[in-house]
Amino acid sequence: MGPATSIGIVGGGQLAWMLAQAARRRGVELHVQTPGPQDPAVGLASSVVQAEVRDVAATRELASRCSAISFENEWVDLEGLKALAADGVPFVPDLEALRPLVCKRSQRELLNRFNLPSPAWFPLDRVMELPEVPAAGEDPAAASAPPATEAPPQLPQGFAYPLMAKAASGGYDGKGTAVLRSDADLEALLERVEASNWIVEEFVAFDLELAVVAARDQMGDVVCLPVVQTHQHQQVCDWVLAPYEANHALQQAVRNMAASLLTALNYVGVLSIELFYGPRGLMINELAPRTHNSGHYSIEACDLSQFDLQLLAVSGQQLREPALQAPGALMVNLLGFEQRSAEDPLAAYELQRQALAALPDAHLHWYGKAGASVGRKLGHVTLLLQQQDPAARRQEAMQRLEQVRQIWPLPPGSDAGQSS
Ligand code: ADP
């Protein structure tokens, strides 16, 4: 396939918006499918199919305008889209490559299959499986045991509290996760959720979280952005420091994981990997088959951003390794910190935006979302760092984070002092 110059994106949020900005710079047409007329990407798209992202007929319409289709996120109707693929609609990545990535349970199965390090886990409904009953006559107590249907939930062998429960699909930014500290927590969770859609993981005592954005082209070449450190606050990404001053072996280990995953899946496009790093080495927490919050810094800090990589890969072009064009960068997410109604003239946080944009070497990205509830990702700011020495650069980053915090506090209920 020759280079596609018109790309369709299912989704119209901030990731599609930043992709549309990169598309403009590169002279690529970008069409989007998104439900809201005010959605971030609408104003920049070459055309819009206004429909829910799971509306397959709308995706067919989108495909009629484009030479390749990709996705803003993994909440797609793979079964429904099969018919389009059968009719020759070129999805990049391919639907089969996406299949194991669209839910956390199939991701865990995939990682186990590939022997890639990841937290031990079990499907939540396993706790309701009947415990093994000793054969009659072996255990006199068995006769008086309560009927199996009333048996309390039991953790599988080898697991102990605390545990991390997660919705297999539909969760993001910590929505759809629950820490379990006791049987009571487990029972409360079972009351509240559909057990067949949840998994439970060991709680990992990591030192810090890392992430990498990788991409593979149609020729099979894999490239990676630098490994970064991500910092979450109440399970939502708060800031990202690039690059993480990893030693060569760690960088290589991360790249090898990315390359083996992308190659084994025959995946074309950008894929992001979130990792835990600590006493047990590296563990993969999550895969995102798309551009990712942890790669936003690349817009200013690299000579090819994650959005450039996505456009190049989806349009069938060859990728080259992106390089940093500054010693480093700090990206800070701007989460709504006050309840503001859409009609409120202050809803757009105008003063804070001006103050952030005026910081030296700062690049503000405001997503223009309608509605600004507390905790919602409304934008981000990337600050380019000057220090060459990793320790000095980290110190510089923490000072710059402090400057941002003076203007833009964390949402309430937060422990603002936690910034390591
Ligand atoms: P989401 O898809 O909602 O972002 P994640 O699985 O990425 O959910 O989890 C959000 C955050 O919760 C992670 O970045 C990490 O800080 C924490 N977390 C997730 N899984 C575990 C785990 N097994 N052990 C300890 N902390 C975890």
Coordinates of C-alpha atoms and ligand atoms in Angstrom, one line a residue:
M1 CA 0.0 0.0 0.0
G2 CA 1.3 3.4 -0.9
P3 CA 1.3 6.2 1.7
A4 CA -2.3 7.1 2.7
T5 CA -2.8 10.8 2.8
S6 CA -6.3 10.8 4.4
I7 CA -6.7 9.1 7.7
G8 CA -9.9 8.4 9.6
I9 CA -9.9 8.3 13.4
V10 CA -12.6 6.8 15.5
G11 CA -12.8 9.2 18.4
G12 CA -12.6 13.0 18.8
G13 CA -11.1 13.7 22.2
Q14 CA -7.8 15.3 23.1
L15 CA -5.7 12.5 21.6
A16 CA -7.5 12.9 18.2
W17 CA -7.1 16.7 18.6
M18 CA -3.3 16.5 19.0
L19 CA -3.2 14.0 16.2
A20 CA -5.1 16.5 14.0
Q21 CA -2.6 19.2 14.9
A22 CA 0.3 16.9 13.8
A23 CA -1.7 16.0 10.6
R24 CA -2.0 19.7 9.8
R25 CA 1.7 20.2 10.1
R26 CA 2.4 17.2 7.9
G27 CA -0.3 18.0 5.3
V28 CA -2.3 14.9 6.1
E29 CA -6.1 14.9 6.0
L30 CA -7.7 13.7 9.2
H31 CA -11.4 12.8 9.4
V32 CA -12.9 11.9 12.8
Q33 CA -15.9 10.0 14.1
T34 CA -17.1 11.5 17.4
P35 CA -20.5 12.1 19.1
G36 CA -20.3 15.7 20.3
P37 CA -20.2 18.8 18.1
Q38 CA -18.0 20.4 20.7
D39 CA -15.5 17.5 21.1
P40 CA -11.8 18.7 21.1
A41 CA -10.9 17.3 17.6
V42 CA -14.0 18.6 15.8
G43 CA -12.6 22.1 15.0
L44 CA -9.4 20.8 13.5
A45 CA -10.7 17.8 11.5
S46 CA -11.0 17.8 7.7
S47 CA -14.5 16.4 8.2
V48 CA -16.6 14.9 11.0
V49 CA -18.9 11.9 11.1
Q50 CA -21.0 12.9 14.2
A51 CA -21.8 9.5 15.8
E52 CA -20.9 7.4 18.8
V53 CA -17.5 5.7 18.5
R54 CA -19.2 2.2 18.6
D55 CA -21.5 3.1 15.7
V56 CA -20.3 0.8 13.0
A57 CA -22.4 2.3 10.2
A58 CA -20.8 5.6 11.0
T59 CA -17.3 4.0 10.8
R60 CA -18.3 2.7 7.3
E61 CA -19.1 6.3 6.3
L62 CA -15.8 7.5 7.8
A63 CA -14.0 4.8 5.8
S64 CA -15.5 6.0 2.6
R65 CA -13.6 9.3 3.1
C66 CA -10.2 7.8 4.0
S67 CA -7.5 5.5 2.9
A68 CA -6.9 4.0 6.4
I69 CA -8.7 4.0 9.7
S70 CA -7.3 4.1 13.2
F71 CA -8.6 4.5 16.7
E72 CA -8.3 7.1 19.4
N73 CA -8.8 4.4 22.1
E74 CA -9.6 0.8 22.6
W75 CA -13.3 1.1 23.4
V76 CA -14.3 -0.2 20.0
D77 CA -16.8 -2.8 18.7
L78 CA -14.4 -5.3 17.3
E79 CA -17.1 -7.8 16.4
G80 CA -19.1 -5.1 14.6
L81 CA -16.1 -3.8 12.7
K82 CA -15.2 -7.3 11.3
A83 CA -17.7 -6.8 8.5
L84 CA -16.0 -3.7 7.4
A85 CA -12.6 -5.3 7.5
A86 CA -14.0 -8.2 5.4
D87 CA -15.1 -5.5 2.8
G88 CA -11.5 -4.3 2.7
V89 CA -11.5 -1.3 5.0
P90 CA -7.8 -1.0 6.1
F91 CA -7.7 -0.8 9.9
V92 CA -4.3 0.2 11.3
P93 CA -3.6 -1.5 13.7
D94 CA -5.3 -4.6 12.3
L95 CA -8.4 -5.7 14.3
E96 CA -6.8 -9.0 15.1
A97 CA -3.8 -7.3 16.6
L98 CA -6.1 -5.1 18.7
R99 CA -8.2 -8.0 20.0
P100 CA -6.0 -9.1 23.0
L101 CA -5.5 -5.4 23.9
V102 CA -9.0 -4.1 24.3
C103 CA -9.5 -5.6 27.7
K104 CA -7.3 -6.0 30.8
R105 CA -8.1 -9.6 31.2
S106 CA -7.0 -10.6 27.7
Q107 CA -3.9 -8.3 28.2
R108 CA -2.9 -10.3 31.2
E109 CA -3.4 -13.6 29.3
L110 CA -1.3 -12.2 26.5
L111 CA 1.5 -11.2 28.8
N112 CA 1.5 -14.6 30.5
R113 CA 1.5 -16.3 27.1
F114 CA 4.6 -14.2 26.0
N115 CA 6.2 -14.7 29.4
L116 CA 6.5 -11.0 29.9
P117 CA 6.8 -10.0 33.6
S118 CA 3.4 -8.7 35.0
P119 CA 1.5 -8.9 38.3
A120 CA 0.1 -12.3 39.2
W121 CA -3.7 -12.2 38.7
F122 CA -6.9 -14.2 38.7
P123 CA -10.4 -13.7 37.4
L124 CA -12.7 -12.3 40.1
D125 CA -15.3 -15.0 39.6
R126 CA -12.8 -17.6 40.7
V127 CA -13.3 -16.6 44.3
M128 CA -16.8 -18.1 44.0
E129 CA -15.6 -21.5 42.7
L130 CA -16.5 -24.2 45.1
P131 CA -13.7 -25.2 47.5
E132 CA -12.6 -28.8 47.1
V133 CA -14.8 -30.9 49.3
P134 CA -13.0 -33.8 50.9
A135 CA -14.5 -37.2 49.8
A136 CA -17.2 -38.5 52.0
G137 CA -16.0 -40.4 55.0
E138 CA -12.5 -38.7 55.0
D139 CA -13.5 -35.7 57.0
P140 CA -16.2 -36.0 59.6
A141 CA -16.6 -32.2 59.6
A142 CA -17.6 -32.2 56.0
A143 CA -21.0 -33.7 56.8
S144 CA -21.9 -30.7 58.9
A145 CA -20.3 -28.2 56.5
P146 CA -22.8 -25.6 55.1
P147 CA -24.1 -26.2 51.6
A148 CA -21.5 -25.2 49.0
T149 CA -23.6 -22.4 47.5
E150 CA -23.3 -20.5 50.8
A151 CA -19.6 -20.9 51.0
P152 CA -17.8 -17.5 51.6
P153 CA -15.7 -16.3 48.7
Q154 CA -12.1 -17.6 48.9
L155 CA -8.9 -16.3 47.5
P156 CA -7.1 -18.7 45.2
Q157 CA -4.0 -20.3 46.6
G158 CA -0.9 -18.0 46.7
F159 CA -2.9 -14.7 46.9
A160 CA -3.2 -12.6 50.0
Y161 CA -4.4 -9.0 50.8
P162 CA -3.9 -6.3 49.8
L163 CA -5.0 -6.9 46.2
M164 CA -5.9 -4.7 43.4
A165 CA -9.2 -5.4 41.6
K166 CA -9.8 -3.9 38.2
A167 CA -12.7 -3.9 35.7
A168 CA -11.5 -5.8 32.7
S169 CA -13.1 -3.3 30.3
G170 CA -14.5 0.2 30.6
G171 CA -12.1 1.6 33.3
Y172 CA -9.7 4.5 32.9
D173 CA -7.8 6.9 35.2
G174 CA -8.4 4.6 38.1
K175 CA -12.2 4.5 37.5
G176 CA -12.9 0.8 37.7
T177 CA -10.2 -0.1 40.2
A178 CA -10.5 -1.0 43.9
V179 CA -8.0 -1.9 46.5
L180 CA -9.0 -4.9 48.5
R181 CA -7.7 -5.1 52.0
S182 CA -9.9 -7.8 53.5
D183 CA -12.6 -10.4 53.0
A184 CA -15.1 -7.6 53.8
D185 CA -13.8 -5.5 50.9
L186 CA -13.9 -8.5 48.6
E187 CA -17.5 -9.3 49.6
A188 CA -18.5 -5.6 49.1
L189 CA -17.0 -5.6 45.6
L190 CA -18.8 -8.8 44.7
E191 CA -22.1 -7.1 45.7
R192 CA -21.4 -4.1 43.6
V193 CA -19.9 -5.4 40.3
E194 CA -20.3 -8.0 37.6
A195 CA -17.7 -10.5 38.7
S196 CA -17.2 -11.9 35.2
N197 CA -15.9 -8.5 34.0
W198 CA -13.3 -8.1 36.8
I199 CA -9.8 -9.3 37.5
V200 CA -7.8 -9.2 40.7
E201 CA -4.1 -8.7 40.9
E202 CA -1.4 -8.9 43.5
F203 CA -0.6 -5.4 44.9
V204 CA 2.8 -4.5 43.6
A205 CA 5.2 -2.7 45.9
F206 CA 6.9 -0.7 43.2
D207 CA 9.4 2.1 43.7
L208 CA 8.2 4.1 40.7
E209 CA 6.2 3.9 37.5
L210 CA 7.7 4.1 34.0
A211 CA 6.2 4.2 30.5
V212 CA 7.3 4.0 26.9
V213 CA 5.6 4.8 23.7
A214 CA 6.6 2.4 20.9
A215 CA 5.6 2.2 17.3
R216 CA 6.0 -0.4 14.5
D217 CA 5.7 0.3 10.8
Q218 CA 4.4 -1.9 8.0
M219 CA 7.9 -3.0 7.2
G220 CA 8.2 -4.4 10.8
D221 CA 10.6 -1.9 12.2
V222 CA 10.1 -0.9 15.8
V223 CA 11.1 2.5 17.2
C224 CA 10.6 3.9 20.8
L225 CA 10.4 7.2 22.4
P226 CA 12.7 7.6 25.5
V227 CA 11.5 5.8 28.6
V228 CA 9.8 8.2 31.0
Q229 CA 8.8 8.2 34.6
T230 CA 5.1 8.8 35.3
H231 CA 3.7 9.9 38.6
Q232 CA 0.1 9.2 39.4
H233 CA -2.1 10.9 41.9
Q234 CA -5.1 9.1 43.1
Q235 CA -4.5 6.7 40.2
V236 CA -4.6 9.5 37.6
C237 CA -1.4 10.5 35.8
D238 CA -0.2 13.7 37.4
W239 CA 3.1 14.4 35.8
V240 CA 5.7 12.8 33.5
L241 CA 9.4 13.3 33.5
A242 CA 11.3 12.6 30.3
P243 CA 13.7 11.0 29.9
Y244 CA 13.9 8.7 32.9
E245 CA 17.6 8.5 33.7
A246 CA 17.7 4.7 33.2
N247 CA 20.9 2.7 32.8
H248 CA 21.5 1.1 29.4
A249 CA 20.3 -2.4 30.5
L250 CA 17.0 -1.1 31.7
Q251 CA 16.4 0.9 28.5
Q252 CA 17.3 -2.2 26.5
A253 CA 14.9 -4.4 28.5
V254 CA 12.0 -2.0 28.0
R255 CA 12.7 -1.8 24.2
N256 CA 13.0 -5.6 23.9
M257 CA 9.6 -6.0 25.6
A258 CA 8.1 -3.5 23.2
A259 CA 9.7 -5.0 20.2
S260 CA 8.7 -8.5 21.0
L261 CA 5.1 -7.6 21.8
L262 CA 4.6 -5.5 18.7
T263 CA 6.2 -8.1 16.5
A264 CA 4.4 -11.0 17.9
L265 CA 1.1 -9.2 17.4
N266 CA 2.0 -8.0 13.9
Y267 CA 0.9 -4.7 15.2
V268 CA 1.3 -1.5 13.1
G269 CA 1.0 1.9 14.8
V270 CA 1.7 3.4 18.2
L271 CA 1.4 1.3 21.4
S272 CA 2.2 2.5 24.9
I273 CA 3.4 0.4 27.8
E274 CA 3.0 1.3 31.5
L275 CA 5.4 -0.4 33.8
F276 CA 6.1 -0.8 37.5
Y277 CA 9.8 -0.7 38.5
G278 CA 11.0 -1.8 41.9
P279 CA 12.7 -4.6 43.9
R280 CA 11.3 -7.2 41.5
G281 CA 12.6 -5.4 38.4
L282 CA 10.2 -4.4 35.6
M283 CA 6.6 -5.5 35.4
I284 CA 4.1 -4.5 32.7
N285 CA 1.0 -2.9 34.3
E286 CA -0.9 -2.0 31.2
L287 CA -0.8 -1.8 27.4
A288 CA -2.6 0.9 25.5
P289 CA -3.0 0.4 21.7
R290 CA -2.7 4.1 20.9
T291 CA -1.0 7.3 21.7
H292 CA -0.8 8.0 25.4
N293 CA -0.7 10.7 28.1
S294 CA 2.9 9.6 28.9
G295 CA 4.0 10.6 25.4
H296 CA 2.6 14.1 25.2
Y297 CA 5.9 15.6 26.1
S298 CA 7.2 14.4 22.7
I299 CA 5.3 17.2 20.9
E300 CA 7.9 19.7 22.0
A301 CA 10.8 17.6 23.3
C302 CA 11.3 15.2 20.4
D303 CA 12.0 15.7 16.7
L304 CA 9.2 13.2 16.0
S305 CA 6.2 13.2 18.4
Q306 CA 4.1 10.2 19.3
F307 CA 1.4 11.7 17.0
D308 CA 3.9 12.0 14.1
L309 CA 4.8 8.3 14.6
Q310 CA 1.1 7.4 14.6
L311 CA 0.4 9.3 11.3
L312 CA 3.5 7.9 9.6
A313 CA 2.7 4.3 10.7
V314 CA -1.0 4.5 9.8
S315 CA -0.2 6.0 6.4
G316 CA 2.2 3.2 5.6
Q317 CA 5.5 5.1 5.9
Q318 CA 8.8 4.0 7.3
L319 CA 9.6 5.1 10.9
R320 CA 12.8 6.3 12.2
E321 CA 14.0 6.6 15.8
P322 CA 12.8 9.8 17.5
A323 CA 15.4 11.9 19.2
L324 CA 15.1 14.3 22.1
Q325 CA 15.8 17.9 21.0
A326 CA 16.1 19.2 24.6
P327 CA 17.8 17.7 27.6
G328 CA 14.4 16.8 29.0
A329 CA 10.9 17.8 29.7
L330 CA 8.3 17.8 32.4
M331 CA 4.6 17.3 31.4
V332 CA 2.0 18.2 34.0
N333 CA -1.7 17.3 33.5
L334 CA -4.2 20.0 34.3
L335 CA -7.1 18.4 36.1
G336 CA -10.2 20.4 36.9
F337 CA -9.7 21.6 40.6
E338 CA -13.0 23.3 41.1
Q339 CA -16.6 22.5 40.2
R340 CA -17.5 24.9 37.4
S341 CA -20.6 24.9 35.2
A342 CA -20.2 25.2 31.4
E343 CA -22.0 28.5 31.5
D344 CA -19.7 29.9 34.1
P345 CA -17.4 32.5 32.5
L346 CA -14.6 31.3 34.8
A347 CA -15.1 27.7 33.6
A348 CA -12.2 28.1 31.1
Y349 CA -9.7 28.9 33.9
E350 CA -8.6 31.9 31.8
L351 CA -6.3 33.4 34.4
Q352 CA -4.5 30.2 35.2
R353 CA -4.0 29.5 31.6
Q354 CA -2.4 32.8 30.9
A355 CA -0.1 32.4 33.9
L356 CA 1.0 28.9 32.8
A357 CA 1.6 30.0 29.3
A358 CA 3.8 32.8 30.5
L359 CA 6.2 30.5 32.4
P360 CA 9.6 30.2 30.6
D361 CA 9.9 27.3 28.2
A362 CA 6.3 26.3 28.8
H363 CA 3.9 25.0 26.2
L364 CA 0.3 25.0 27.2
H365 CA -2.2 22.6 25.6
W366 CA -5.8 23.4 26.4
Y367 CA -8.2 20.7 25.2
G368 CA -11.3 23.0 25.0
K369 CA -13.6 20.5 26.5
A370 CA -17.2 21.6 27.2
G371 CA -17.6 21.2 31.0
A372 CA -14.9 21.2 33.6
S373 CA -15.7 18.9 36.4
V374 CA -13.3 18.2 39.3
G375 CA -10.6 15.8 38.3
R376 CA -11.3 15.9 34.5
K377 CA -8.2 16.2 32.3
L378 CA -8.7 19.7 30.8
G379 CA -5.2 20.2 29.4
H380 CA -1.5 19.8 30.0
V381 CA 1.6 21.9 30.1
T382 CA 5.0 20.8 29.0
L383 CA 8.1 22.5 30.4
L384 CA 11.4 22.0 28.6
L385 CA 14.3 21.3 30.9
Q386 CA 17.8 22.7 30.5
Q387 CA 20.0 20.7 32.8
Q388 CA 22.2 18.0 31.2
D389 CA 23.0 16.2 34.4
P390 CA 20.2 13.8 35.3
A391 CA 20.2 14.6 39.0
A392 CA 20.3 18.3 38.4
R393 CA 17.5 17.9 35.8
R394 CA 15.3 16.0 38.2
Q395 CA 15.8 18.8 40.7
E396 CA 15.0 21.4 38.0
A397 CA 11.8 19.4 37.1
M398 CA 10.6 19.4 40.7
Q399 CA 11.2 23.1 41.0
R400 CA 9.2 23.6 37.8
L401 CA 6.4 21.4 39.1
E402 CA 6.2 23.6 42.1
Q403 CA 5.8 26.7 39.9
V404 CA 2.9 25.0 38.1
R405 CA 1.3 23.9 41.4
Q406 CA 1.3 27.6 42.6
I407 CA -0.9 28.4 39.6
W408 CA -2.7 25.1 39.2
P409 CA -3.4 23.1 42.3
L410 CA -4.2 19.4 42.4
P411 CA -7.9 18.6 42.7
P412 CA -9.2 18.6 46.3
G413 CA -8.6 15.7 48.6
S414 CA -5.0 15.6 47.4
D415 CA -1.7 15.3 49.1
A416 CA 0.1 18.0 47.3
G417 CA 3.4 17.3 49.1
Q418 CA 3.8 14.0 47.3
S419 CA 6.0 14.9 44.5
S420 CA 8.9 12.4 44.4
Ligands
ADP1 P1 -6.4 2.7 34.6 O1 -6.6 1.9 33.4 O2 -7.7 3.1 35.3 O3 -5.4 3.9 34.4 P2 -4.3 1.2 35.9 O4 -4.3 -0.3 35.8 O5 -3.3 1.9 35.0 O6 -5.8 1.8 35.7 O7 -4.0 1.6 37.4 C1 -3.9 3.0 37.8 C2 -2.8 3.1 38.8 O8 -3.1 2.3 39.9 C3 -1.5 2.7 38.3 O9 -0.8 3.7 37.6 C4 -0.8 2.4 39.7 O10 -0.4 3.6 40.3 C5 -1.9 1.8 40.5 N1 -1.9 0.3 40.3 C6 -2.5 -0.4 39.3 N2 -2.4 -1.7 39.4 C7 -1.6 -1.9 40.6 C8 -1.1 -3.1 41.2 N3 -1.4 -4.3 40.8 N4 -0.4 -2.8 42.4 C9 -0.2 -1.6 42.8 N5 -0.7 -0.5 42.3 C10 -1.4 -0.6 41.1

